[in-house]
Coordinates of C-alpha atoms in Angstrom, one line a residue:
Chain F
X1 CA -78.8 39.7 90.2
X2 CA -76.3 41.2 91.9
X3 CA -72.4 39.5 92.2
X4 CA -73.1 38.7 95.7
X5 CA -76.4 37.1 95.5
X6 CA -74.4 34.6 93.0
X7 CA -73.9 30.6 94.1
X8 CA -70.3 30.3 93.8
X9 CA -69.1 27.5 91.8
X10 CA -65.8 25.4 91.6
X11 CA -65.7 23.1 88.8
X12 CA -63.5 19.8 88.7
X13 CA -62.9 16.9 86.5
X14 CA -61.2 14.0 86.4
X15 CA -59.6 11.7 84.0
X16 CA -56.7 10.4 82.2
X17 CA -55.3 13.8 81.2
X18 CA -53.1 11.3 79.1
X19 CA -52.1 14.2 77.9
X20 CA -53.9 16.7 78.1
X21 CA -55.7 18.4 75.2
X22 CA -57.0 22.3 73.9
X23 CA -60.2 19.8 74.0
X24 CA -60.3 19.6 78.1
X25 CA -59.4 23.0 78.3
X26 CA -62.1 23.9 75.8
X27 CA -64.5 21.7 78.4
X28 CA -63.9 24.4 81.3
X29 CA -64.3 27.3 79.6
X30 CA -67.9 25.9 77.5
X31 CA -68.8 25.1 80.8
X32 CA -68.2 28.1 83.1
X33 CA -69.9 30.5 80.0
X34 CA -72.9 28.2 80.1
X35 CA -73.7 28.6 84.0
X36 CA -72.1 32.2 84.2
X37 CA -75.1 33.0 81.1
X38 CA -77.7 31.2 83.1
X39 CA -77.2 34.4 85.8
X40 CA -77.4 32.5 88.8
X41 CA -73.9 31.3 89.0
X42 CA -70.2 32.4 89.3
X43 CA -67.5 29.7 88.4
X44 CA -64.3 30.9 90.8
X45 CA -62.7 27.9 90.4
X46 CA -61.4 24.7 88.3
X47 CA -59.8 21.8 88.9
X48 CA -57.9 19.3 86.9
X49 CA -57.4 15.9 88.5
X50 CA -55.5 13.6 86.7
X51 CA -56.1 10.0 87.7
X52 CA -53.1 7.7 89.6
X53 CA -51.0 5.2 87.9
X54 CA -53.1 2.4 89.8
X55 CA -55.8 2.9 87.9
X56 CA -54.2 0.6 85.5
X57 CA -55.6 2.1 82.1
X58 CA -53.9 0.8 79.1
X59 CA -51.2 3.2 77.9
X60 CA -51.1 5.2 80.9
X61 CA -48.2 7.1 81.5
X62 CA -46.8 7.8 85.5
X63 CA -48.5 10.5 86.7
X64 CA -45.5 12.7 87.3
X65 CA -45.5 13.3 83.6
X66 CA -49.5 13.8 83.6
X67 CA -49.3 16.2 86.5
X68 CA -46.2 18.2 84.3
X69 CA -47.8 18.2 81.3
X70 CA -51.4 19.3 83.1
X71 CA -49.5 22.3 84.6
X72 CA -47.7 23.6 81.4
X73 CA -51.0 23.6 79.2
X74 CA -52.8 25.7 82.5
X75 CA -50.0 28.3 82.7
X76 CA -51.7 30.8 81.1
X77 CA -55.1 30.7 82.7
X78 CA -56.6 32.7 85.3
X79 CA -58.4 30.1 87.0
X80 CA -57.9 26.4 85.9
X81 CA -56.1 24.6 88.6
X82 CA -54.4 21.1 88.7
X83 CA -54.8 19.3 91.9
X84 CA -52.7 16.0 92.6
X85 CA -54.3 14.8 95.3
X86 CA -56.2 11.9 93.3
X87 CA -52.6 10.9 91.6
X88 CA -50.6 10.6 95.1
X89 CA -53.4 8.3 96.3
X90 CA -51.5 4.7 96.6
X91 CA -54.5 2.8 95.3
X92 CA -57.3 3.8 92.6
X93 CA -59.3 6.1 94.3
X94 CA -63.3 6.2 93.3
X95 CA -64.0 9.3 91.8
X96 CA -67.0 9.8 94.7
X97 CA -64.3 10.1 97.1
X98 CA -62.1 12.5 94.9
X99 CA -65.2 14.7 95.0
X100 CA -66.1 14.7 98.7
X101 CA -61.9 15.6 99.1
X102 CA -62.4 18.6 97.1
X103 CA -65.6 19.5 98.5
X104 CA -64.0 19.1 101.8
X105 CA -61.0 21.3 101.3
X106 CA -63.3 24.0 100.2
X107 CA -65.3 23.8 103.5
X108 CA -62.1 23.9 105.6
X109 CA -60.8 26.7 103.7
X110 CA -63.4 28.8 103.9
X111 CA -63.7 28.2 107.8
X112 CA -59.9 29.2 107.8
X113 CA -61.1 32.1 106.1
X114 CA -63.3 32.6 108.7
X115 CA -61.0 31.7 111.9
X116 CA -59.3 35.3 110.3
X117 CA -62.3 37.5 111.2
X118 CA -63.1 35.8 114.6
X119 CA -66.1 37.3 116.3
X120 CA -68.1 38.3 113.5
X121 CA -67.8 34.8 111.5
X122 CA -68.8 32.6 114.4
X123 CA -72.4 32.9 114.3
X124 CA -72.0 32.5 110.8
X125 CA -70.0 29.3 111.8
X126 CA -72.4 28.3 113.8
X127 CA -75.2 28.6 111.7
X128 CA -73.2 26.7 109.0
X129 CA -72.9 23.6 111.1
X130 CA -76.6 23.7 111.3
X131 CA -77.5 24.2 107.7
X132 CA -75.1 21.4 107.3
X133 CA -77.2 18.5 109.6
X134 CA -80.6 20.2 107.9
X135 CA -79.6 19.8 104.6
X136 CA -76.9 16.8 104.5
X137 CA -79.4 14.0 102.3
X138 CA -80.1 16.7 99.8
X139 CA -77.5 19.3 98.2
X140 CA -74.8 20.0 99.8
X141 CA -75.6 23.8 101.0
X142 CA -73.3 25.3 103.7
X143 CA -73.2 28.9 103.8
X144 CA -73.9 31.5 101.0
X145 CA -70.0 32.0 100.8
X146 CA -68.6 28.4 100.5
X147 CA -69.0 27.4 96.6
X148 CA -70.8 24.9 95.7
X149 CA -68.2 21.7 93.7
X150 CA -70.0 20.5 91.0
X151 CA -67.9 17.6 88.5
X152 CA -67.4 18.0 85.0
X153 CA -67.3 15.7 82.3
X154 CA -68.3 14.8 78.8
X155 CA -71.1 12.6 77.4
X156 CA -69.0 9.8 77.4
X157 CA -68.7 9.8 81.2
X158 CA -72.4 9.9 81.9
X159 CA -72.7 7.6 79.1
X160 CA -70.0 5.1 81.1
X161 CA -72.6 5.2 84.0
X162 CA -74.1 2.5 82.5
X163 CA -71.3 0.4 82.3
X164 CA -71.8 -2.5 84.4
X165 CA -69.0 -2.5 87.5
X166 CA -67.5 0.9 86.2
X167 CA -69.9 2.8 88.8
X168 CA -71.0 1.8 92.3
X169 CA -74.7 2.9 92.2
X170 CA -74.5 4.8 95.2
X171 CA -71.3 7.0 94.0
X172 CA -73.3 8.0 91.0
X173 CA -76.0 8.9 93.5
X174 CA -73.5 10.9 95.5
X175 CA -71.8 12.9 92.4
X176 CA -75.3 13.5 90.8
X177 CA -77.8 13.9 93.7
X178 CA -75.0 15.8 96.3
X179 CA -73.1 17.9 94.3
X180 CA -74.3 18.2 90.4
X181 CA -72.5 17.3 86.8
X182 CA -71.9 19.6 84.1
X183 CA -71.8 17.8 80.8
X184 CA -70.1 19.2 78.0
X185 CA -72.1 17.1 74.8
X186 CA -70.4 17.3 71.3
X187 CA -73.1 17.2 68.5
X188 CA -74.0 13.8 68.3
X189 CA -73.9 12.5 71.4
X190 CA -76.9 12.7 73.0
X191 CA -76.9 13.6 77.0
X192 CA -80.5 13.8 77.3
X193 CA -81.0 10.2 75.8
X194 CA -78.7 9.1 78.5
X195 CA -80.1 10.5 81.2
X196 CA -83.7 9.3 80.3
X197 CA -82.4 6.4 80.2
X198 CA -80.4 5.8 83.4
X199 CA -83.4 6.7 86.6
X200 CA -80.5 7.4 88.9
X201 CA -79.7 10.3 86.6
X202 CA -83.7 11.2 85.4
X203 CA -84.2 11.6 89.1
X204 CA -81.6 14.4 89.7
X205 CA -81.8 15.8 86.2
X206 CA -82.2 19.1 87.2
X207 CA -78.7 18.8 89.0
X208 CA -77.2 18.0 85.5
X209 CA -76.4 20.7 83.6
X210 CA -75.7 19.9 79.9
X211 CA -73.7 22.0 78.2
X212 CA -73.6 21.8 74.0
X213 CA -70.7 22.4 72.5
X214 CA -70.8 24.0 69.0
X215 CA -68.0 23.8 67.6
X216 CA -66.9 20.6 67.1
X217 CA -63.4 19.7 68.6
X218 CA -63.2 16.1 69.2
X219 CA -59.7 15.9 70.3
X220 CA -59.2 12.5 71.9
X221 CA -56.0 11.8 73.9
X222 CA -56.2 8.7 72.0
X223 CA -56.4 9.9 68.9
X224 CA -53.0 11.7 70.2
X225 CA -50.9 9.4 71.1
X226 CA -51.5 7.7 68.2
X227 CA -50.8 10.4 65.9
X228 CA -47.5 10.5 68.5
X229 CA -46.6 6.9 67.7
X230 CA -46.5 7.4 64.0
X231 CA -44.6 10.8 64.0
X232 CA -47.1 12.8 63.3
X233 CA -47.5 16.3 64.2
X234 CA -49.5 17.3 67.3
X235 CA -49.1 21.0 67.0
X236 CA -52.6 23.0 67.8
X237 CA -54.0 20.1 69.2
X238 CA -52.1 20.7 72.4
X239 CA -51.0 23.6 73.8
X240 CA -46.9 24.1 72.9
X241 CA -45.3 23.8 76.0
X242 CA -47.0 20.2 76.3
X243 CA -46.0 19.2 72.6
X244 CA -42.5 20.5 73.7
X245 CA -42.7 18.7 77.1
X246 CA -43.8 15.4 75.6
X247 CA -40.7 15.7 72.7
X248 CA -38.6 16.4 75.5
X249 CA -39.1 13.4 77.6
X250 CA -40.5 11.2 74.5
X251 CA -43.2 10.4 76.3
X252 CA -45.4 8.2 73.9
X253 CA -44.2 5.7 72.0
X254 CA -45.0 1.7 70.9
X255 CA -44.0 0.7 74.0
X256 CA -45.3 3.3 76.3
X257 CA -49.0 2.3 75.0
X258 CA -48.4 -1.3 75.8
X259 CA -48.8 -0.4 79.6
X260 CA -51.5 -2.1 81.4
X261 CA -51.8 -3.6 78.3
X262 CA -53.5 -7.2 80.0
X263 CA -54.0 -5.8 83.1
X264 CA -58.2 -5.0 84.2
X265 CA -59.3 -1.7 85.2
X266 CA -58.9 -1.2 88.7
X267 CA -62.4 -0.3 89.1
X268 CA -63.5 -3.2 87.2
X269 CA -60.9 -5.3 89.2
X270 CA -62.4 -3.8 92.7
X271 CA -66.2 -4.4 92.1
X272 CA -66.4 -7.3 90.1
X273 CA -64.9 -9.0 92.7
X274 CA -67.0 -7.6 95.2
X275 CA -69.8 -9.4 93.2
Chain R
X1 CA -35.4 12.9 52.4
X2 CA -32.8 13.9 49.0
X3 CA -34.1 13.5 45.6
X4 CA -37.6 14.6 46.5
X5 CA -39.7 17.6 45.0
X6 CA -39.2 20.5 46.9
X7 CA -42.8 21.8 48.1
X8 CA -45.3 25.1 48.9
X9 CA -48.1 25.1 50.7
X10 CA -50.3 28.1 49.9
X11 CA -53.4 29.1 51.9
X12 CA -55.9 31.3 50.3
X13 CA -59.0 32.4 53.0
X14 CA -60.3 35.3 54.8
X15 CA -58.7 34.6 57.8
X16 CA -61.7 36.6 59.6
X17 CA -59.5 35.6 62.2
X18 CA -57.0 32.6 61.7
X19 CA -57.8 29.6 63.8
X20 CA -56.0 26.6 65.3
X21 CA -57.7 24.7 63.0
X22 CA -56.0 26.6 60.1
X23 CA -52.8 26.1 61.2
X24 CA -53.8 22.3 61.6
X25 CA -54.6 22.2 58.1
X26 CA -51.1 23.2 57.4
X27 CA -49.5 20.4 59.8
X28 CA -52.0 17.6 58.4
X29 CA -51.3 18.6 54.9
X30 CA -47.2 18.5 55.3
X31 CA -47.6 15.2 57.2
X32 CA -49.2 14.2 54.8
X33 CA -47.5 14.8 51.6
X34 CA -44.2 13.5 53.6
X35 CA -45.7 10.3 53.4
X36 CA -46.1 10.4 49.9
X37 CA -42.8 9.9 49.5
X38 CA -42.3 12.1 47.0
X39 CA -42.3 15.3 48.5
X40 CA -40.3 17.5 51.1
X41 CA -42.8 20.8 52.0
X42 CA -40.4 23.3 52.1
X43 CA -42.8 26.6 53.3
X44 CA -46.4 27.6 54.2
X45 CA -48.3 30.7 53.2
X46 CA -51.0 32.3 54.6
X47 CA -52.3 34.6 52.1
X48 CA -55.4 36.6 53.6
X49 CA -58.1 38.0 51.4
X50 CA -58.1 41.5 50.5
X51 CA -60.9 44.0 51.7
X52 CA -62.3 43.8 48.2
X53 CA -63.5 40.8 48.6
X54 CA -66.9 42.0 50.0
X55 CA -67.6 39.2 52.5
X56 CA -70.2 39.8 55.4
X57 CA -68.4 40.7 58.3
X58 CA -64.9 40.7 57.4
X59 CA -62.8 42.9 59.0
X60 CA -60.0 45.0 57.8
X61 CA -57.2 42.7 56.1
X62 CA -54.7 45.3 58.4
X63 CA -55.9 43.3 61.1
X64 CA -56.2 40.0 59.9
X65 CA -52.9 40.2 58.9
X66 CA -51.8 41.0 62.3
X67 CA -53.5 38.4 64.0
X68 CA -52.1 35.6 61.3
X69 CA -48.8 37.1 61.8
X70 CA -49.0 36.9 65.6
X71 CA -50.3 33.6 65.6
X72 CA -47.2 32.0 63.2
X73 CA -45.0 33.7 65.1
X74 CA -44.0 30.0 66.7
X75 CA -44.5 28.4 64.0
X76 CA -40.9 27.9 62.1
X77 CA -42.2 27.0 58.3
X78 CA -45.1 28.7 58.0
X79 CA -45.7 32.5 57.3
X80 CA -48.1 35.0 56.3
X81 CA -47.8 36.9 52.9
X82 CA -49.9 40.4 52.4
X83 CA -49.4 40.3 48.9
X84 CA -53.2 39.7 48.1
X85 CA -54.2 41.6 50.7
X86 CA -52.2 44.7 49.3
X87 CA -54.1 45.0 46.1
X88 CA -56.7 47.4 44.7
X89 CA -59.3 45.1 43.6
X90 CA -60.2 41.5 45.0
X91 CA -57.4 39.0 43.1
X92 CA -58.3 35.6 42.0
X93 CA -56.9 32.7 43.5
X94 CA -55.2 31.4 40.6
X95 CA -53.0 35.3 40.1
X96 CA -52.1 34.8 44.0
X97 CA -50.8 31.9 42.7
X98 CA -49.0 32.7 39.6
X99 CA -47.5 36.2 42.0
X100 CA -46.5 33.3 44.3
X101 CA -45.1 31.0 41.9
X102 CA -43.5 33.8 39.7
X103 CA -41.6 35.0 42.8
X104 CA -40.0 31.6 43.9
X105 CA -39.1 30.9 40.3
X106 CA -37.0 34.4 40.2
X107 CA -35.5 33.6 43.9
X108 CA -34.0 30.2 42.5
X109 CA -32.6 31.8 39.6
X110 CA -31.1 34.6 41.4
X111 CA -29.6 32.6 43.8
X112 CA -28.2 30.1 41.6
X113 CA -26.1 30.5 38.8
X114 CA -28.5 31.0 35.4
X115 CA -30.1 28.0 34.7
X116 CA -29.2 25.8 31.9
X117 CA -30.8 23.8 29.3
X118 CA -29.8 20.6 30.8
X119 CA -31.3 21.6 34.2
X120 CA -34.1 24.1 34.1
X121 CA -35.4 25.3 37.3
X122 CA -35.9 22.1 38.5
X123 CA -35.2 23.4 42.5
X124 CA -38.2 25.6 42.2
X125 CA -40.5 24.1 44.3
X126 CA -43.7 23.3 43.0
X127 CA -46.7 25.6 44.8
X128 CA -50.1 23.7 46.0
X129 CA -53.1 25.3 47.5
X130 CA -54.4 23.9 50.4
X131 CA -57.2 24.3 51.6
X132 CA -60.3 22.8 53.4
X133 CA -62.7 20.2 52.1
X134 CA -65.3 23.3 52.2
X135 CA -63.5 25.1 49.5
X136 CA -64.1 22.0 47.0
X137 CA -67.5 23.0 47.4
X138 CA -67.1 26.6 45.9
X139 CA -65.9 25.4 42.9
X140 CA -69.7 24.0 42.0
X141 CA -71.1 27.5 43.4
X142 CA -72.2 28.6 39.6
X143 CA -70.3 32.4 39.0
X144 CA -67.6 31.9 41.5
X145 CA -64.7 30.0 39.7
X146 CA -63.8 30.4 35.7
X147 CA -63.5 27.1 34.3
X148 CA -59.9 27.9 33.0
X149 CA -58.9 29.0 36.3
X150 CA -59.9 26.0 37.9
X151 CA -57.8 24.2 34.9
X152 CA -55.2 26.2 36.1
X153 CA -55.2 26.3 39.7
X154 CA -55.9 21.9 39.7
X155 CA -54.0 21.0 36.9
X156 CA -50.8 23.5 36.3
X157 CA -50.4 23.6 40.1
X158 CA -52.4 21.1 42.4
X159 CA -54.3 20.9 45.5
X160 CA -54.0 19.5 48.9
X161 CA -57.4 19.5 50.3
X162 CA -57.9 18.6 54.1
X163 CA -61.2 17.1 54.9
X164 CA -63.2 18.0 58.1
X165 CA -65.9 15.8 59.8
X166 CA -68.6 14.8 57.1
X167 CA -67.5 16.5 54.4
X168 CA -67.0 14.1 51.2
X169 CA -63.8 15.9 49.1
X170 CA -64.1 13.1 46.6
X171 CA -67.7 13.4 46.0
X172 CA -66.9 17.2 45.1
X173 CA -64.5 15.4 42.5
X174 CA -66.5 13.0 41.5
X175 CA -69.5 15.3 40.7
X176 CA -67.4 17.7 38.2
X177 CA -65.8 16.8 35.3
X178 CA -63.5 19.4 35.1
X179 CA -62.1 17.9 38.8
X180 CA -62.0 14.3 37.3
X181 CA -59.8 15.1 34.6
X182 CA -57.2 16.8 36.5
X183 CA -57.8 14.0 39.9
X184 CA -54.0 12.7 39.4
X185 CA -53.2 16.7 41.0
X186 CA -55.5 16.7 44.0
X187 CA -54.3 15.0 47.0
X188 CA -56.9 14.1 49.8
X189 CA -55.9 14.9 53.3
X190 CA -58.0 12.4 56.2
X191 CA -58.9 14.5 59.0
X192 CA -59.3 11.5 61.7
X193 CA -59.9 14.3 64.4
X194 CA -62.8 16.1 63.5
X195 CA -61.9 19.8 64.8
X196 CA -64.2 21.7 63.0
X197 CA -63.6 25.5 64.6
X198 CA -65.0 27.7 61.7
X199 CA -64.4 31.4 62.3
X200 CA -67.9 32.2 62.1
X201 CA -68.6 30.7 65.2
X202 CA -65.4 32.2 66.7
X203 CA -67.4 35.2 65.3
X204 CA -70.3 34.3 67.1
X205 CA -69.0 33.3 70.4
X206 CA -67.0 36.9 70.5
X207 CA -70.1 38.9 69.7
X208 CA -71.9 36.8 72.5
X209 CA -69.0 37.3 74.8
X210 CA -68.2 33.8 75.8
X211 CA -64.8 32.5 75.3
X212 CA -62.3 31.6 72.5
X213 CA -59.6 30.2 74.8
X214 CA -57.9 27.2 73.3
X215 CA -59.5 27.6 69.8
X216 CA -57.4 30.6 69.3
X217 CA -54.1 31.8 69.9
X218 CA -53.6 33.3 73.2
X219 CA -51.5 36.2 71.1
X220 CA -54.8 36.8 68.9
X221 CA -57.3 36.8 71.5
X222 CA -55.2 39.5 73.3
X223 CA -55.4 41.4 69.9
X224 CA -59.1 41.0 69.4
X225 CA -59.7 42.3 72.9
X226 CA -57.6 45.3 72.2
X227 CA -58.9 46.1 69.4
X228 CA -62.7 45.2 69.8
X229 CA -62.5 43.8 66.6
X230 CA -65.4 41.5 66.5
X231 CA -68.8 43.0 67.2
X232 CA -72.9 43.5 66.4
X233 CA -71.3 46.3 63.7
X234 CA -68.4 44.6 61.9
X235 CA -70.8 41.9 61.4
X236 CA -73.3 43.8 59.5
X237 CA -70.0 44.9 56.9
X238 CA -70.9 43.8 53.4
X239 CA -74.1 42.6 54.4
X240 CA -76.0 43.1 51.4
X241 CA -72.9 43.9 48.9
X242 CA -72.4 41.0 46.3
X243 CA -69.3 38.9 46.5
X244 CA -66.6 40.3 44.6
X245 CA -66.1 37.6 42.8
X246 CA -69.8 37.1 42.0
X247 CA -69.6 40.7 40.5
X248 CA -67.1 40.4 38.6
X249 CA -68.6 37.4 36.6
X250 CA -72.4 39.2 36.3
X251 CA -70.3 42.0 35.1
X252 CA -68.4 40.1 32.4
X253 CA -71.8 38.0 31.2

């Protein structure tokens, strides 16, 4: 297949990023070799979206620091991008809507690309809108040129689908049936088991591409800042100019993990209550 | 941190290339031995295998000394030693150590004033051997270790053994009697991160073309690429040539 006839892909993920590890860096590049291999795909694109400060998780740190830290450990790649759109939001923002944002921006860009070359483009344009009312209740397909956004996470996220009041039903719906998940598994955890499991997820499994990992790199944030706490070293877990950023600003400490420390998750907050 | 033994770290491996996860194994094991109480690690030393060694698929120790050397270049207590690597025939572990040992003892002495009865060499720092929780392993391999060396290399100088994911270092003990005797010099590194990035699947993923970023260096990968160092060929080296050290023992049977 030629480069051309390739779907275009923009990858993005969001989470904590609290900080960020080699282990959600690892995640982007696992992922983009497994669709890249499958022939069909090329990833042009990924995005890091740490979550805002209203999210409320337990030894969150402001996102100004997460934002930072994101950006120094993607200096040196070609193509891993951090986006703070979901941080500046001034509440919690459901990751479903995070996802429509991004695909939005890369709809609007591309008709800006288009708006350069005038005359030629507008039928294109035009045919666009249409494919867009013909195929809005299944994938998202605009034209052959617009990537497609699909999100990216580990097990543990499609695993936290079944969480009661994490997820509303119709987001998952959205981010699996619309757009697609890559899932990076570790060995152990079992994506497939999940996914038969949940049949929100069976029904769109071929939109989920898992993704094994092989080597085993189970670098929690966690696992991190705890290490952090106790003075331990964090070298080659993160990349140096984050281990330098986070000495720098000393960034986690006893009291930095006691934030949010009896407060609920905001999502847990927003849809029990709802209940 | 006064009054505490002054401490080496040495690394024996291939190296076939260095990993993050061997320079882990260097900040785990210092963190650890910190703890102690007892100790202040003083250096780290990669020592990479020579070519002798006959191992499938290992590539010139030229540039796996290169690529360790590029990759400690940040790094402001450990460095890499070609020592090993620089000899005719493949060295046992235990003369890497006594070179290594011999060497710090004649560096404290020259720097000092002679040594007297009342105080030996008592700054020489004492030399470990760390290593992964894998290597406790080879000592059962039957051919690969001579009992005496593992006398010496446990018991004259110690280990600090890091272990990875499932691995059980104190079984390994446990199971050999030489290794029970001399437990009081073995000190057991947790691993709570299990960060497992062997260097055959670095090998693996190279020779399949998909990426190393983040598991590597970005200095290393840069040399790889330049060189085309991992590949279908330089996998196939030593396939069917017996381990050095295995052929040294038949030999001596």
């Amino acid at each position: 297949m030629a480069p051309q006839e390739k779907t275009k892909l923009v990858l993005l993920a969001c989470g904590s990023f609290n900080p960020i590890t080699n282990m959600h860096l690892r995640m982007f590049e696992l992922a983009r070799d497994h669709l890249e291999d499958t022939g069909r795909y090329r990833v042009v694109k990924g995005i890091l979206s740490p979550v805002g400060d209203s999210y409320k998780k337990k030894g969150l740190i402001g996102a100004r620091h997460r934002l930072e830290m994101a950006r120094l450990a993607t200096e040196n790649s070609d193509w891993i991008t951090v986006n703070d759109w979901e941080s500046q939001q001034s509440e919690w923002v459901e990751t479903a809507k995070v996802v429509r944002h991004h695909h939005a921006e890369l709809i609007s860009s591309e008709d800006n690309d288009n708006d350069d070359v005038d005359t030629v483009r507008c039928g294109k344009r035009r045919k666009l809108e249409q494919n867009k009312s013909i195929c809005q209740s299944s994938y998202i397909n605009t034209n052959a040129d617009t990537p497609q956004l699909k999100f990216l996470c580990g097990a543990d996220v499609l695993e936290s689908f079944g969480v009661p009041n994490l997820w509303k039903p119709e987001d998952i719906e959205e981010i699996v049936g619309q757009y697609g998940v890559v899932c990076i598994t570790r060995c152990g955890s079992d994506a497939e088991k999940f996914i038969n499991q949940s049949d929100v997820l069976y029904e769109h499994r071929k939109n989920i591409h898992v993704v094994r990992e092989w080597v085993t790199n189970e670098i929690s944030a966690t696992h991190v800042r705890r290490a952090l706490r106790r003075g331990q070293s964090v070298r080659y877990l993160l990349p140096d100019p984050v281990v330098r950023y986070i000495r720098d600003h000393s960034l986690y400490s006893a009291e930095s993990e006691q934030k949010n420390a009896d407060v609920i998750l905001a999502p847990l907050q927003r849809y029990t209550s709802t209940n | 941190m006064a009054g505490r033994i002054p401490l080496v770290l040495l690394a024996c491996g291939s190296f076939n290339p260095i990993t993050l996860q061997h320079m882990r194994l260097f900040e785990l094991a210092r963190d650890h031995m910190h703890q102690t109480g007892l100790y202040r690690v003083v250096g780290g030393i990669v020592s990479p295998v020579g070519d002798g060694y006959g191992k499938q698929g290992l590539v010139a120790s030229k540039h796996r000394l290169a690529m360790a050397r590029l990759a400690l270049q940040t790094s402001d207590w450990v460095s890499v030693d070609d020592w090993e690597s620089q000899q005719a025939d493949w060295t046992e572990t235990v003369v890497t150590m006594r070179y290594h040992y011999g060497l710090m003892a004649a560096q404290c002495h020259h720097s000092k004033d002679p040594p007297t009865n009342e105080q030996p060499a008592s700054d020489v720092p004492q030399l470990k051997l760390l290593c992964g929780a894998d290597f406790m392993d080879t000592f059962k391999v039957p051919g690969l270790w001579r009992d005496d060396h593992v006398e010496e290399v446990v018991g004259r100088f110690g280990l600090v053994c890091v272990s990875r994911g499932s691995r059980q270092p104190d079984r390994a003990i446990h199971e050999s009697d030489l290794l029970s005797r001399h437990r009081q010099g073995i000190f057991l590194v947790r691993e709570w991160v299990h960060n497992e990035i062997s260097a055959t699947e670095i090998r693996r993923a190279l020779r399949r073309g998909h990426s190393v970023k983040y598991l590597l260096p970005d200095s290393v990968i840069d040399y790889i690429r330049e060189h085309n160092l991992y590949t279908q060929e330089s996998e196939m080296k030593n396939k069917d040539v017996k381990l050095r050290p295995l052929a040294m023992q038949a030999i001596q049977d």
